[in-house]
Amino acid sequence: MPKIVKSFFPLNGVRNYEGVSKPLLAVQVTELVDGFFIGCTINHCVADGTSFWHFFNCWSEIARNGDSDLIVNKPPVLDRWFPEFVASPIHVPLSKEHVHDEFDLPLLEERVFHFSKENIAQLKAKANSEYGNDQKICISSLQAVLAHLWQSVIRCRCGTNADEKFSFKLLIGARPRLQPHLPEGYFGNAVHFVNVTTTAREMLEHDSGWAALQMNKVVSTQTHEEVMNFYQSWVKNPKIVKKSEVVANSLIASSSPHFDVYGNDFGWGRPVAVRSGAGNKHDGKMTIFCGAEQGSIDIEACLTPETLHAMGQDTKFMGAVSKIEIV
């Protein structure tokens, strides 16, 4: 993808906390010779990925149909929700020491690894045959793919200490976990991170199915009670997470293959591709989208050039990758 595409995103690279003075939503439409590029930036404190894509698809529905009364098939639920023990508003500290982040990024590049429906099914079947079925656990397709990716990153990173701890940070959606459930169309931010932690030695002594099992175990702990405990703990000590505090020896997954990123049509036809901008990028950021082909997954990996080059030569990893796109 040409580097000029990065300029098609509004407020490119603005951090979430800058929503104090910057717009909470910015949109930039760039007309190309043969199409249009719609770039969006939204403050994550306001909306998570579920809410963003709900908004985006509703907007495209209105634009396509030219509805003067702004009627959409699935309107957002705008009612605010807070746990009973929370007295709102919550006062978050915004002094310089809380938000200033001294963090120098290394040289980074991006690749999109495309996993076909068939290859995903093979990874999932292999992981479950090794570690899932015997323990009455069903490893998901996404867990199998992310574990396969994680293992390759550890194999390919230079200077990895075998006993060094590595973590994979996964976003957990609270809507279906809370009791009663939040509506699917709830507009807001209802996600939080969990850590799956292991050592390089453990990762490389096992198949990727073992890593997928570790992910499955952590995700399965996220019950209503655990989510409420997380909220209660955060309210007692609210803080803005700094990038420098979370990126060391970590991969961080964002977005989801369940988001309907190809379902929108502004009247110009369906999208031909979906990519993320430069905001919140760092060594280890993995942005996940469904692929253009049904059942496929695209993972936009942001890593050092050395790691990405080594992954391209990693035959075990590349055996499940259908194609690579340089971003």
Coordinates of N, CA and C in Angstrom, one line a residue, residues 113-127 141 144-145 148 294-297 316-323:
F113 N -1.2 -10.3 7.0 CA -1.2 -11.7 6.7 C -2.6 -12.2 6.5
H114 N -2.9 -12.8 5.4 CA -4.2 -13.2 5.1 C -4.3 -14.7 5.3
F115 N -5.3 -15.1 6.1 CA -5.6 -16.5 6.4 C -6.9 -16.9 5.8
S116 N -6.9 -17.9 4.9 CA -8.1 -18.3 4.2 C -9.0 -19.1 5.2
K117 N -10.3 -19.3 4.8 CA -11.2 -20.0 5.6 C -10.7 -21.5 5.8
E118 N -10.2 -22.0 4.7 CA -9.7 -23.4 4.8 C -8.5 -23.6 5.7
N119 N -7.6 -22.6 5.7 CA -6.4 -22.7 6.5 C -6.7 -22.5 8.0
I120 N -7.7 -21.6 8.2 CA -8.2 -21.3 9.6 C -8.8 -22.6 10.2
A121 N -9.6 -23.3 9.4 CA -10.3 -24.5 9.8 C -9.2 -25.6 10.2
Q122 N -8.1 -25.6 9.4 CA -7.1 -26.6 9.7 C -6.3 -26.3 11.0
L123 N -6.1 -25.0 11.2 CA -5.4 -24.5 12.5 C -6.3 -24.8 13.7
K124 N -7.6 -24.6 13.6 CA -8.5 -24.8 14.7 C -8.6 -26.3 14.9
A125 N -8.8 -27.1 13.9 CA -8.9 -28.5 14.1 C -7.6 -29.1 14.7
K126 N -6.5 -28.7 14.3 CA -5.2 -29.2 14.9 C -5.1 -28.8 16.3
A127 N -5.4 -27.5 16.7 CA -5.3 -27.1 18.1 C -6.3 -27.9 19.0
S141 N -11.5 -20.3 16.4 CA -10.7 -20.1 15.2 C -9.8 -19.0 15.4
A144 N -6.8 -20.0 17.7 CA -5.9 -20.8 16.9 C -5.0 -20.0 16.0
V145 N -5.6 -19.0 15.3 CA -4.8 -18.1 14.4 C -3.8 -17.2 15.2
H148 N -0.9 -19.2 16.5 CA 0.0 -19.5 15.4 C 0.9 -18.3 15.1
Q294 N -15.4 -14.6 2.4 CA -16.2 -15.0 3.6 C -15.4 -16.1 4.4
G295 N -15.3 -15.9 5.7 CA -14.7 -16.8 6.6 C -13.2 -16.6 6.7
S296 N -12.6 -15.7 6.0 CA -11.1 -15.5 6.1 C -10.8 -14.4 7.1
I297 N -9.6 -14.3 7.5 CA -9.1 -13.3 8.5 C -7.9 -12.6 8.0
K316 N 7.0 -22.8 8.9 CA 6.0 -23.3 9.7 C 4.8 -22.3 9.8
F317 N 5.2 -21.0 10.0 CA 4.1 -20.0 10.0 C 3.5 -19.8 8.7
M318 N 4.3 -19.6 7.6 CA 3.8 -19.3 6.3 C 3.0 -20.4 5.7
G319 N 3.1 -21.6 6.2 CA 2.3 -22.7 5.7 C 0.8 -22.5 5.9
A320 N 0.4 -21.6 6.8 CA -1.0 -21.3 7.0 C -1.4 -20.0 6.5
V321 N -0.5 -19.2 5.9 CA -0.8 -17.9 5.4 C -1.0 -18.0 3.9
S322 N -2.2 -17.4 3.5 CA -2.5 -17.5 2.1 C -1.8 -16.5 1.2
K323 N -1.6 -15.3 1.7 CA -0.9 -14.3 1.0 C -0.5 -13.2 2.0

